[in-house]
Structure formats: structure tokens, C-alpha cells
């Protein structure tokens, strides 16, 4: 079937319509004429791949990775687009999600861009954490999009140089469901295995505790702990959050879904000895308390944010960095009861941010500033930092 591609949609797709049917097409770009093959049908729409480009967009390029394309590795969604075009597509997705789902006034989003993070290799060689699936023969690889099928590769173009030069992909991992590798500020790579997707990671070699530096601060986390995968992301996000919140001497702050405590340490430095910062994180591998141990005005609570937030009391400032599913109504209601003057929301999913923005508006919080960063080049993903301020504070 030949279709004309319309605008970009969430999930790394573009939209095409034929005889009243809607097709979400991967490997296409807006304005192109392509031949598609349908790979999944739903009641109201279908998913398809662009298998032949008949009229190409000026934004189209040859993918830099030989494993990118229909039926190949599903990790990168936009390798067929120029990096600047990728960022424009992501900005359109952000605007669409916030206006259509979040009810945000489009005027507040005029001029919003997805900003490039500084990196010597541009859109390649940035990913510091990789996890490969392993087949029954013990061979690692990456999965085809929405499939259990594996593509066996010799290197991943978006992985860091140290990961690309390692022997992880050349080894056989008998009996394993996955093998992962972590590139940090340590001299060695950390390597772990998992029996299956839901199993706990098992340390294999390299450091069990890895270190990440942001400016003069060092964070120690478990090999399986969370950290931003783009090397330039953490310092950029911290600087943006502090600029948005403008913390003052003596203020109190929460860092919810705190991870290693990146934002908590920045807030602790800003609010001074008379201020107070509480970090909440449920993953022991993040070592939040250990990373905050040297700060007399900061502490950590291990547990679920939704369960703990209602009991934290009132607060001046909040950093909210939830998982891809978002914070959710329970947490937003708790924030509304705590009445912080400002909430800085770090979002890895525009749809989740939009849903929470709608709920925050009900609690009296208005979106006042927003920036987005291309923390995952070549993929559909990006990071958004949004400031919500209490109306009539």
C-alpha cells in the first residue's frame, strides 16, 4: 500500500490515513510518500513499517547504523532523520501531548524546542548503559521493535566508545536472559546478567558500586542503580532545575523519586544551613542516603513516594522526577496539600507529563516555564523539565 505521511505521532511513528483508516508508520517522515507493510491491526488503527520511500523528505538521511530499519533493531526510531529534524519532531510531540492531553494553553508552548546536549560525537556514542537480550544459544543482541526476535549485532552505534570496544557482544552468555554493561567514571565497565526480564540483576564483573561525577560532586550507586544514560544530561538537568526553582536561603525542599540524590544535593547547597531537604527514593541501589551523608541539612527516606508524600508536611519547593508512568493522581493530590510555591517536574515521557499537568492544574498549579533536552538522540525519547507554580502564591 502506498500512503502519504502526515505529522509525527508519539511512540516514534508518523500518521497516514487511507480511506478513513489510520496507520501509525515507523521509518517514515512527515510529507513523504512511502510504501507500507502492516504488521499489527487494531479496531481503529494499524501499525505499519515504511518499507520503500517513493518521495523522500529533505530531512531524510541514510541511517548511520546498519542495524536500523524495518525488521531490524527496534532501539532507534529516528536514525533515518537528520539530528536537527529529530529534535523538531520531538518538539511537535511534546506540544501535541501537553495541549491535547494536558489542556495546556498552546501560547505557553510557543517556541519550545528540544535542545541538543553537548557531546563530541553528536547523536552517536552517548549511551552509557546498555542491556542486551540473550537467545537460547547464549548469543546477545537487541530486539526487533515490539517483538521477541533478536538482531545479533557486533556494535551499537549509540553506545559509548568503551562499550563498543568491549567484548560483551562477542561472549556467549549461556542460560542468561539478558546481559548489561555500565560505563561510568570508574576505570572498568560494570557487567551484570539476568536470568529473565523480571529477575534481579546479578553482578558479573567490574565495580559493584559505580561512580558518576557532576561538577565537584561524586555520586556512588549500585551497578544496577538509576542514572541518566547521556553523559551531559545530569549536569544540564540540575542546572535547569535550580534555575527554574530559584531556591532561597532557609527554604525547605523535597526531592521525590530522588535516585542517587542529584537534585537533593543541589538544593541542599542552595538553601543553606537554615534550609532542609528531604529525598525520597525506593531503590536501595540508588544509595541516596549515602550520597547525602555529608550534607547536614539533607536526609533521605527509603520508600514509595505515593505512600510517603502525604506524611511529609508542608514544603516550599519540590523536584519531581518520576518513572516513565508519571507521578499519578495520588502524588499530585499530596503535593496540592503540601502547597509548595514551585514544583520542578523532570519528565521522560511527554504523555505522563501531560496527564500530571492536568491534575496539577486542578490543585492550583500553572505551567510557567518549560525546556526539553535531546537526552536520547536517534530515538523517539527526550527529557522535559517543566516548572509549575502555585497560582496566587
mmCIF file of C-alpha atoms in Angstrom:
data_model
loop_
_atom_site.group_PDB
_atom_site.id
_atom_site.type_symbol
_atom_site.label_atom_id
_atom_site.label_comp_id
_atom_site.label_asym_id
_atom_site.label_seq_id
_atom_site.Cartn_x
_atom_site.Cartn_y
_atom_site.Cartn_z
ATOM 1 C CA UNK A 1 0.000 0.000 0.000
ATOM 2 C CA UNK A 2 1.290 3.493 -0.887
ATOM 3 C CA UNK A 3 0.466 6.308 1.533
ATOM 4 C CA UNK A 4 1.262 9.968 2.075
ATOM 5 C CA UNK A 5 2.696 10.551 5.532
ATOM 6 C CA UNK A 6 1.229 13.314 7.667
ATOM 7 C CA UNK A 7 2.553 14.569 11.008
ATOM 8 C CA UNK A 8 4.632 12.809 13.642
ATOM 9 C CA UNK A 9 2.913 10.956 16.485
ATOM 10 C CA UNK A 10 4.087 9.754 19.882
ATOM 11 C CA UNK A 11 5.972 6.486 20.025
ATOM 12 C CA UNK A 12 8.315 7.039 17.086
ATOM 13 C CA UNK A 13 5.542 6.867 14.486
ATOM 14 C CA UNK A 14 4.132 9.145 11.832
ATOM 15 C CA UNK A 15 0.472 9.185 10.833
ATOM 16 C CA UNK A 16 -1.026 8.236 7.461
ATOM 17 C CA UNK A 17 -4.699 7.980 6.524
ATOM 18 C CA UNK A 18 -6.231 5.934 3.708
ATOM 19 C CA UNK A 19 -9.992 5.549 3.121
ATOM 20 C CA UNK A 20 -10.795 6.501 6.710
ATOM 21 C CA UNK A 21 -8.223 4.142 8.208
ATOM 22 C CA UNK A 22 -5.383 5.456 10.375
ATOM 23 C CA UNK A 23 -1.897 3.985 10.101
ATOM 24 C CA UNK A 24 0.928 4.617 12.560
ATOM 25 C CA UNK A 25 4.027 4.254 10.430
ATOM 26 C CA UNK A 26 7.609 3.742 11.579
ATOM 27 C CA UNK A 27 10.689 4.590 9.485
ATOM 28 C CA UNK A 28 8.835 7.430 7.735
ATOM 29 C CA UNK A 29 8.941 11.224 7.942
ATOM 30 C CA UNK A 30 6.209 13.848 7.564
ATOM 31 C CA UNK A 31 5.463 14.717 3.944
ATOM 32 C CA UNK A 32 6.901 11.549 2.453
ATOM 33 C CA UNK A 33 5.221 9.137 0.075
ATOM 34 C CA UNK A 34 6.062 5.594 1.131
ATOM 35 C CA UNK A 35 5.031 2.017 0.600
ATOM 36 C CA UNK A 36 3.974 0.408 3.879
ATOM 37 C CA UNK A 37 3.557 -3.081 5.228
ATOM 38 C CA UNK A 38 1.057 -3.522 8.038
ATOM 39 C CA UNK A 39 2.382 -5.560 10.948
ATOM 40 C CA UNK A 40 -0.425 -5.161 13.508
ATOM 41 C CA UNK A 41 -4.102 -4.215 13.243
ATOM 42 C CA UNK A 42 -6.309 -2.809 15.975
ATOM 43 C CA UNK A 43 -10.015 -1.914 15.834
ATOM 44 C CA UNK A 44 -9.500 1.735 14.922
ATOM 45 C CA UNK A 45 -5.960 1.850 13.546
ATOM 46 C CA UNK A 46 -2.994 -0.200 12.417
ATOM 47 C CA UNK A 47 0.768 -0.203 12.892
ATOM 48 C CA UNK A 48 2.987 -0.370 9.827
ATOM 49 C CA UNK A 49 6.544 -0.005 8.565
ATOM 50 C CA UNK A 50 7.638 2.142 5.645
ATOM 51 C CA UNK A 51 9.466 -0.427 3.516
ATOM 52 C CA UNK A 52 10.050 1.746 0.443
ATOM 53 C CA UNK A 53 10.459 5.506 0.140
ATOM 54 C CA UNK A 54 8.931 6.827 -3.069
ATOM 55 C CA UNK A 55 9.169 10.554 -2.357
ATOM 56 C CA UNK A 56 11.672 11.384 0.392
ATOM 57 C CA UNK A 57 11.662 14.254 2.850
ATOM 58 C CA UNK A 58 14.647 16.630 2.678
ATOM 59 C CA UNK A 59 15.201 15.659 6.324
ATOM 60 C CA UNK A 60 15.870 12.014 5.407
ATOM 61 C CA UNK A 61 19.399 10.606 5.664
ATOM 62 C CA UNK A 62 20.980 7.186 5.359
ATOM 63 C CA UNK A 63 20.936 5.622 8.848
ATOM 64 C CA UNK A 64 24.458 5.582 10.326
ATOM 65 C CA UNK A 65 23.819 2.137 11.811
ATOM 66 C CA UNK A 66 23.440 -0.908 9.521
ATOM 67 C CA UNK A 67 21.041 -2.486 12.014
ATOM 68 C CA UNK A 68 18.463 0.321 11.791
ATOM 69 C CA UNK A 69 15.397 -0.108 9.606
ATOM 70 C CA UNK A 70 12.219 -2.178 9.146
ATOM 71 C CA UNK A 71 12.537 -5.636 10.673
ATOM 72 C CA UNK A 72 15.894 -4.789 12.240
ATOM 73 C CA UNK A 73 16.867 -3.468 15.686
ATOM 74 C CA UNK A 74 13.997 -1.615 17.360
ATOM 75 C CA UNK A 75 16.137 0.529 19.651
ATOM 76 C CA UNK A 76 16.449 3.636 17.476
ATOM 77 C CA UNK A 77 13.348 5.226 15.965
ATOM 78 C CA UNK A 78 14.773 8.167 14.017
ATOM 79 C CA UNK A 79 18.130 7.162 12.539
ATOM 80 C CA UNK A 80 16.699 7.965 9.108
ATOM 81 C CA UNK A 81 16.289 11.658 10.051
ATOM 82 C CA UNK A 82 18.816 14.453 10.409
ATOM 83 C CA UNK A 83 19.544 15.142 14.110
ATOM 84 C CA UNK A 84 18.023 18.628 13.908
ATOM 85 C CA UNK A 85 14.911 17.122 12.288
ATOM 86 C CA UNK A 86 14.671 14.547 15.076
ATOM 87 C CA UNK A 87 14.574 17.366 17.605
ATOM 88 C CA UNK A 88 11.836 19.178 15.669
ATOM 89 C CA UNK A 89 9.750 16.009 15.589
ATOM 90 C CA UNK A 90 10.140 15.550 19.334
ATOM 91 C CA UNK A 91 9.157 19.169 19.973
ATOM 92 C CA UNK A 92 5.969 18.605 17.974
ATOM 93 C CA UNK A 93 5.173 15.520 20.041
ATOM 94 C CA UNK A 94 5.711 17.481 23.267
ATOM 95 C CA UNK A 95 3.453 20.319 22.159
ATOM 96 C CA UNK A 96 0.744 17.931 20.981
ATOM 97 C CA UNK A 97 0.735 15.897 24.191
ATOM 98 C CA UNK A 98 0.654 18.908 26.511
ATOM 99 C CA UNK A 99 -2.114 20.704 24.618
ATOM 100 C CA UNK A 100 -4.268 17.733 23.655
ATOM 101 C CA UNK A 101 -3.939 15.647 26.828
ATOM 102 C CA UNK A 102 -2.765 18.183 29.404
ATOM 103 C CA UNK A 103 -5.012 21.061 28.391
ATOM 104 C CA UNK A 104 -2.074 23.473 28.366
ATOM 105 C CA UNK A 105 -2.626 26.745 26.526
ATOM 106 C CA UNK A 106 -0.701 26.483 23.216
ATOM 107 C CA UNK A 107 0.546 30.049 23.729
ATOM 108 C CA UNK A 108 2.627 28.815 26.680
ATOM 109 C CA UNK A 109 4.457 26.422 24.368
ATOM 110 C CA UNK A 110 5.292 28.769 21.506
ATOM 111 C CA UNK A 111 8.939 28.471 20.567
ATOM 112 C CA UNK A 112 9.573 25.382 22.687
ATOM 113 C CA UNK A 113 12.476 23.390 21.273
ATOM 114 C CA UNK A 114 14.162 20.121 22.124
ATOM 115 C CA UNK A 115 17.701 21.266 22.825
ATOM 116 C CA UNK A 116 20.821 19.393 21.800
ATOM 117 C CA UNK A 117 23.054 18.296 24.678
ATOM 118 C CA UNK A 118 26.778 18.959 24.228
ATOM 119 C CA UNK A 119 28.581 15.805 23.146
ATOM 120 C CA UNK A 120 31.671 15.319 20.970
ATOM 121 C CA UNK A 121 30.086 12.501 18.954
ATOM 122 C CA UNK A 122 26.829 14.379 18.388
ATOM 123 C CA UNK A 123 23.928 11.936 18.126
ATOM 124 C CA UNK A 124 26.115 8.814 18.466
ATOM 125 C CA UNK A 125 28.270 7.223 21.164
ATOM 126 C CA UNK A 126 26.394 8.687 24.127
ATOM 127 C CA UNK A 127 24.624 5.764 25.794
ATOM 128 C CA UNK A 128 26.467 4.760 28.976
ATOM 129 C CA UNK A 129 24.187 1.851 29.878
ATOM 130 C CA UNK A 130 23.233 -0.988 27.570
ATOM 131 C CA UNK A 131 21.211 -4.120 28.201
ATOM 132 C CA UNK A 132 21.209 -6.874 25.576
ATOM 133 C CA UNK A 133 18.733 -9.719 25.370
ATOM 134 C CA UNK A 134 20.227 -13.225 25.127
ATOM 135 C CA UNK A 135 18.846 -16.044 22.974
ATOM 136 C CA UNK A 136 18.693 -19.781 23.790
ATOM 137 C CA UNK A 137 22.185 -20.260 22.352
ATOM 138 C CA UNK A 138 23.621 -17.620 24.706
ATOM 139 C CA UNK A 139 24.136 -15.021 21.975
ATOM 140 C CA UNK A 140 23.368 -11.405 22.947
ATOM 141 C CA UNK A 141 21.558 -8.939 20.716
ATOM 142 C CA UNK A 142 18.850 -6.290 20.540
ATOM 143 C CA UNK A 143 15.165 -6.912 19.904
ATOM 144 C CA UNK A 144 13.154 -6.113 16.815
ATOM 145 C CA UNK A 145 10.525 -3.457 17.539
ATOM 146 C CA UNK A 146 7.586 -4.932 19.535
ATOM 147 C CA UNK A 147 8.988 -8.433 19.112
ATOM 148 C CA UNK A 148 10.873 -11.124 20.999
ATOM 149 C CA UNK A 149 13.035 -11.719 17.931
ATOM 150 C CA UNK A 150 16.706 -10.783 18.332
ATOM 151 C CA UNK A 151 19.035 -8.983 15.961
ATOM 152 C CA UNK A 152 22.626 -10.048 16.581
ATOM 153 C CA UNK A 153 24.921 -7.059 16.242
ATOM 154 C CA UNK A 154 28.646 -6.501 16.530
ATOM 155 C CA UNK A 155 28.294 -2.998 17.984
ATOM 156 C CA UNK A 156 25.649 -0.429 18.891
ATOM 157 C CA UNK A 157 26.231 2.974 17.322
ATOM 158 C CA UNK A 158 24.712 4.933 20.213
ATOM 159 C CA UNK A 159 26.701 3.112 22.925
ATOM 160 C CA UNK A 160 29.805 4.807 24.300
ATOM 161 C CA UNK A 161 33.166 4.016 22.757
ATOM 162 C CA UNK A 162 34.220 1.948 25.776
ATOM 163 C CA UNK A 163 31.100 -0.197 25.478
ATOM 164 C CA UNK A 164 31.513 -0.541 21.714
ATOM 165 C CA UNK A 165 35.111 -1.700 22.173
ATOM 166 C CA UNK A 166 34.276 -4.209 24.912
ATOM 167 C CA UNK A 167 33.878 -7.942 24.269
ATOM 168 C CA UNK A 168 30.320 -8.179 25.666
ATOM 169 C CA UNK A 169 28.726 -8.954 22.309
ATOM 170 C CA UNK A 170 31.423 -11.458 21.359
ATOM 171 C CA UNK A 171 30.931 -13.549 24.509
ATOM 172 C CA UNK A 172 28.428 -16.360 24.992
ATOM 173 C CA UNK A 173 26.046 -15.956 27.934
ATOM 174 C CA UNK A 174 24.613 -19.453 28.354
ATOM 175 C CA UNK A 175 21.438 -19.684 30.406
ATOM 176 C CA UNK A 176 21.000 -15.918 30.706
ATOM 177 C CA UNK A 177 18.014 -13.849 29.652
ATOM 178 C CA UNK A 178 19.972 -10.615 29.432
ATOM 179 C CA UNK A 179 23.416 -9.116 29.891
ATOM 180 C CA UNK A 180 24.029 -5.486 30.776
ATOM 181 C CA UNK A 181 27.033 -3.178 30.821
ATOM 182 C CA UNK A 182 27.550 0.158 32.588
ATOM 183 C CA UNK A 183 30.078 2.822 31.623
ATOM 184 C CA UNK A 184 30.758 5.250 34.465
ATOM 185 C CA UNK A 185 33.576 7.416 35.807
ATOM 186 C CA UNK A 186 35.310 4.247 37.014
ATOM 187 C CA UNK A 187 38.249 2.688 35.183
ATOM 188 C CA UNK A 188 36.323 -0.505 34.387
ATOM 189 C CA UNK A 189 32.950 -1.301 32.899
ATOM 190 C CA UNK A 190 30.454 -2.971 35.235
ATOM 191 C CA UNK A 191 28.842 -6.086 33.746
ATOM 192 C CA UNK A 192 25.743 -7.871 35.052
ATOM 193 C CA UNK A 193 23.417 -10.661 33.946
ATOM 194 C CA UNK A 194 19.755 -11.515 34.447
ATOM 195 C CA UNK A 195 18.105 -14.910 34.183
ATOM 196 C CA UNK A 196 14.959 -13.312 32.751
ATOM 197 C CA UNK A 197 13.480 -9.862 32.321
ATOM 198 C CA UNK A 198 11.902 -9.665 35.783
ATOM 199 C CA UNK A 199 14.795 -11.217 37.714
ATOM 200 C CA UNK A 200 17.168 -9.152 39.817
ATOM 201 C CA UNK A 201 20.442 -8.293 38.071
ATOM 202 C CA UNK A 202 23.445 -10.365 39.149
ATOM 203 C CA UNK A 203 26.823 -8.652 39.248
ATOM 204 C CA UNK A 204 29.295 -10.382 36.969
ATOM 205 C CA UNK A 205 32.476 -8.292 36.884
ATOM 206 C CA UNK A 206 33.815 -4.782 37.223
ATOM 207 C CA UNK A 207 32.808 -2.428 40.059
ATOM 208 C CA UNK A 208 29.755 -3.333 42.121
ATOM 209 C CA UNK A 209 29.415 0.325 43.058
ATOM 210 C CA UNK A 210 29.871 2.758 40.188
ATOM 211 C CA UNK A 211 30.673 6.456 40.412
ATOM 212 C CA UNK A 212 29.260 9.401 38.499
ATOM 213 C CA UNK A 213 30.665 12.908 38.712
ATOM 214 C CA UNK A 214 28.717 16.131 38.292
ATOM 215 C CA UNK A 215 30.979 19.122 38.753
ATOM 216 C CA UNK A 216 32.811 18.634 42.036
ATOM 217 C CA UNK A 217 30.206 16.196 43.362
ATOM 218 C CA UNK A 218 30.598 12.424 43.139
ATOM 219 C CA UNK A 219 27.679 10.018 43.368
ATOM 220 C CA UNK A 220 28.074 6.346 44.213
ATOM 221 C CA UNK A 221 25.330 3.971 43.090
ATOM 222 C CA UNK A 222 24.862 0.258 42.618
ATOM 223 C CA UNK A 223 25.778 -1.185 39.255
ATOM 224 C CA UNK A 224 22.017 -1.594 38.655
ATOM 225 C CA UNK A 225 21.054 1.802 40.080
ATOM 226 C CA UNK A 226 19.442 4.575 38.070
ATOM 227 C CA UNK A 227 21.477 7.304 36.416
ATOM 228 C CA UNK A 228 20.873 9.349 33.290
ATOM 229 C CA UNK A 229 22.380 7.485 30.324
ATOM 230 C CA UNK A 230 23.598 10.561 28.427
ATOM 231 C CA UNK A 231 26.842 11.898 29.968
ATOM 232 C CA UNK A 232 25.754 15.532 29.562
ATOM 233 C CA UNK A 233 22.233 15.032 30.935
ATOM 234 C CA UNK A 234 22.724 15.147 34.710
ATOM 235 C CA UNK A 235 24.611 18.477 34.856
ATOM 236 C CA UNK A 236 22.223 20.085 32.355
ATOM 237 C CA UNK A 237 19.121 18.909 34.223
ATOM 238 C CA UNK A 238 20.476 20.025 37.599
ATOM 239 C CA UNK A 239 21.347 23.490 36.306
ATOM 240 C CA UNK A 240 17.922 23.859 34.704
ATOM 241 C CA UNK A 241 16.028 22.703 37.809
ATOM 242 C CA UNK A 242 17.905 25.103 40.085
ATOM 243 C CA UNK A 243 17.362 27.973 37.656
ATOM 244 C CA UNK A 244 13.634 27.250 37.468
ATOM 245 C CA UNK A 245 13.106 26.836 41.216
ATOM 246 C CA UNK A 246 15.407 29.668 42.320
ATOM 247 C CA UNK A 247 15.778 28.190 45.837
ATOM 248 C CA UNK A 248 16.333 30.685 48.633
ATOM 249 C CA UNK A 249 18.269 30.512 51.902
ATOM 250 C CA UNK A 250 16.216 28.776 54.561
ATOM 251 C CA UNK A 251 13.646 27.161 52.292
ATOM 252 C CA UNK A 252 12.537 23.550 52.591
ATOM 253 C CA UNK A 253 12.538 21.182 49.638
ATOM 254 C CA UNK A 254 11.596 17.660 48.621
ATOM 255 C CA UNK A 255 13.389 15.604 46.006
ATOM 256 C CA UNK A 256 10.842 12.936 45.067
ATOM 257 C CA UNK A 257 11.954 9.853 43.135
ATOM 258 C CA UNK A 258 15.388 11.117 44.090
ATOM 259 C CA UNK A 259 17.582 8.410 42.600
ATOM 260 C CA UNK A 260 21.175 8.985 43.707
ATOM 261 C CA UNK A 261 20.260 12.407 45.118
ATOM 262 C CA UNK A 262 21.455 14.627 42.273
ATOM 263 C CA UNK A 263 18.795 17.296 42.762
ATOM 264 C CA UNK A 264 18.803 16.957 46.544
ATOM 265 C CA UNK A 265 22.488 17.891 46.749
ATOM 266 C CA UNK A 266 21.962 20.911 44.507
ATOM 267 C CA UNK A 267 19.018 22.037 46.612
ATOM 268 C CA UNK A 268 20.944 21.455 49.859
ATOM 269 C CA UNK A 269 23.731 23.735 48.678
ATOM 270 C CA UNK A 270 21.230 26.420 47.673
ATOM 271 C CA UNK A 271 19.001 26.530 50.775
ATOM 272 C CA UNK A 272 21.950 26.630 53.183
ATOM 273 C CA UNK A 273 22.266 25.518 56.789
ATOM 274 C CA UNK A 274 18.914 27.008 57.747
ATOM 275 C CA UNK A 275 17.101 25.133 54.995
ATOM 276 C CA UNK A 276 16.085 21.488 54.822
ATOM 277 C CA UNK A 277 15.962 18.930 52.004
ATOM 278 C CA UNK A 278 14.244 15.531 52.140
ATOM 279 C CA UNK A 279 14.895 12.989 49.391
ATOM 280 C CA UNK A 280 12.510 10.053 48.834
ATOM 281 C CA UNK A 281 13.597 7.005 46.819
ATOM 282 C CA UNK A 282 12.511 3.359 46.942
ATOM 283 C CA UNK A 283 15.529 1.690 45.276
ATOM 284 C CA UNK A 284 18.350 0.728 47.672
ATOM 285 C CA UNK A 285 20.743 0.555 44.702
ATOM 286 C CA UNK A 286 20.466 4.341 44.368
ATOM 287 C CA UNK A 287 22.322 4.745 47.703
ATOM 288 C CA UNK A 288 20.518 8.036 48.262
ATOM 289 C CA UNK A 289 21.254 8.296 51.982
ATOM 290 C CA UNK A 290 24.942 7.546 51.489
ATOM 291 C CA UNK A 291 25.238 10.224 48.822
ATOM 292 C CA UNK A 292 23.605 12.777 51.121
ATOM 293 C CA UNK A 293 25.541 11.762 54.236
ATOM 294 C CA UNK A 294 27.892 14.745 54.127
ATOM 295 C CA UNK A 295 25.000 17.228 53.985
ATOM 296 C CA UNK A 296 23.816 18.254 57.451
ATOM 297 C CA UNK A 297 20.696 19.877 56.026
ATOM 298 C CA UNK A 298 19.592 16.931 53.886
ATOM 299 C CA UNK A 299 18.309 13.443 54.558
ATOM 300 C CA UNK A 300 16.805 10.511 52.714
ATOM 301 C CA UNK A 301 13.758 8.316 53.225
ATOM 302 C CA UNK A 302 13.609 4.931 51.518
ATOM 303 C CA UNK A 303 10.139 4.033 50.352
ATOM 304 C CA UNK A 304 7.310 4.600 47.913
ATOM 305 C CA UNK A 305 6.664 8.252 47.080
ATOM 306 C CA UNK A 306 2.877 7.815 46.893
ATOM 307 C CA UNK A 307 2.832 6.323 50.396
ATOM 308 C CA UNK A 308 5.254 8.766 51.990
ATOM 309 C CA UNK A 309 4.431 12.138 50.400
ATOM 310 C CA UNK A 310 1.151 12.714 52.319
ATOM 311 C CA UNK A 311 3.047 12.498 55.635
ATOM 312 C CA UNK A 312 5.940 14.831 54.803
ATOM 313 C CA UNK A 313 4.143 18.023 55.838
ATOM 314 C CA UNK A 314 4.393 21.395 54.132
ATOM 315 C CA UNK A 315 7.265 22.405 51.869
ATOM 316 C CA UNK A 316 8.484 25.336 49.766
ATOM 317 C CA UNK A 317 9.949 23.536 46.747
ATOM 318 C CA UNK A 318 9.621 20.144 45.072
ATOM 319 C CA UNK A 319 11.663 18.334 42.443
ATOM 320 C CA UNK A 320 9.586 15.571 40.900
ATOM 321 C CA UNK A 321 11.422 13.038 38.714
ATOM 322 C CA UNK A 322 9.006 10.107 38.392
ATOM 323 C CA UNK A 323 9.353 6.949 36.285
ATOM 324 C CA UNK A 324 8.002 6.798 32.740
ATOM 325 C CA UNK A 325 4.458 6.187 34.017
ATOM 326 C CA UNK A 326 4.422 9.587 35.732
ATOM 327 C CA UNK A 327 3.650 10.661 39.293
ATOM 328 C CA UNK A 328 -0.066 9.904 39.186
ATOM 329 C CA UNK A 329 -3.100 11.424 40.938
ATOM 330 C CA UNK A 330 -2.173 10.265 44.475
ATOM 331 C CA UNK A 331 1.159 12.046 44.446
ATOM 332 C CA UNK A 332 -0.282 15.148 42.788
ATOM 333 C CA UNK A 333 -3.006 15.411 45.454
ATOM 334 C CA UNK A 334 -0.336 15.102 48.160
ATOM 335 C CA UNK A 335 1.603 17.919 46.523
ATOM 336 C CA UNK A 336 -1.538 20.034 46.429
ATOM 337 C CA UNK A 337 -1.973 19.543 50.168
ATOM 338 C CA UNK A 338 1.684 20.419 50.868
ATOM 339 C CA UNK A 339 1.327 23.688 48.869
ATOM 340 C CA UNK A 340 4.919 24.222 47.664
ATOM 341 C CA UNK A 341 5.400 27.544 45.906
ATOM 342 C CA UNK A 342 7.016 25.744 42.953
ATOM 343 C CA UNK A 343 7.320 22.226 41.517
ATOM 344 C CA UNK A 344 10.030 21.309 39.026
ATOM 345 C CA UNK A 345 8.924 18.227 37.088
ATOM 346 C CA UNK A 346 11.546 16.194 35.202
ATOM 347 C CA UNK A 347 9.729 14.015 32.677
ATOM 348 C CA UNK A 348 10.966 11.239 30.424
ATOM 349 C CA UNK A 349 7.513 10.753 28.856
ATOM 350 C CA UNK A 350 5.511 13.645 27.414
ATOM 351 C CA UNK A 351 2.191 11.843 27.791
ATOM 352 C CA UNK A 352 2.740 11.193 31.504
ATOM 353 C CA UNK A 353 3.793 14.812 32.000
ATOM 354 C CA UNK A 354 0.626 15.943 30.241
ATOM 355 C CA UNK A 355 -1.609 13.797 32.457
ATOM 356 C CA UNK A 356 0.084 15.057 35.606
ATOM 357 C CA UNK A 357 -0.028 18.666 34.329
ATOM 358 C CA UNK A 358 -3.795 18.363 34.018
ATOM 359 C CA UNK A 359 -4.045 17.111 37.610
ATOM 360 C CA UNK A 360 -1.645 19.782 38.874
ATOM 361 C CA UNK A 361 -3.879 22.445 37.339
ATOM 362 C CA UNK A 362 -6.773 21.114 39.428
ATOM 363 C CA UNK A 363 -4.567 21.546 42.518
ATOM 364 C CA UNK A 364 -3.883 25.172 41.582
ATOM 365 C CA UNK A 365 -0.529 24.861 39.776
ATOM 366 C CA UNK A 366 0.179 26.594 36.488
ATOM 367 C CA UNK A 367 2.848 25.643 33.962
ATOM 368 C CA UNK A 368 5.092 28.727 33.803
ATOM 369 C CA UNK A 369 8.387 27.564 32.236
ATOM 370 C CA UNK A 370 9.481 24.608 30.149
ATOM 371 C CA UNK A 371 12.611 23.292 28.453
ATOM 372 C CA UNK A 372 13.242 19.990 26.698
ATOM 373 C CA UNK A 373 16.510 18.178 26.029
ATOM 374 C CA UNK A 374 17.525 15.572 23.461
ATOM 375 C CA UNK A 375 18.932 13.178 26.046
ATOM 376 C CA UNK A 376 18.275 10.165 23.787
ATOM 377 C CA UNK A 377 19.373 11.048 20.229
ATOM 378 C CA UNK A 378 18.312 8.714 17.414
ATOM 379 C CA UNK A 379 15.355 7.517 19.488
ATOM 380 C CA UNK A 380 11.844 8.880 19.988
ATOM 381 C CA UNK A 381 12.645 9.723 23.616
ATOM 382 C CA UNK A 382 13.556 13.077 25.142
ATOM 383 C CA UNK A 383 13.518 14.708 28.551
ATOM 384 C CA UNK A 384 11.327 17.641 29.554
ATOM 385 C CA UNK A 385 11.779 19.934 32.542
ATOM 386 C CA UNK A 386 8.667 21.884 33.481
ATOM 387 C CA UNK A 387 8.079 24.443 36.215
ATOM 388 C CA UNK A 388 4.667 24.562 37.875
ATOM 389 C CA UNK A 389 3.954 27.459 40.203
ATOM 390 C CA UNK A 390 1.141 27.930 42.662
ATOM 391 C CA UNK A 391 -1.380 30.413 41.348
ATOM 392 C CA UNK A 392 -1.699 33.482 43.617
ATOM 393 C CA UNK A 393 1.099 32.204 45.860
#
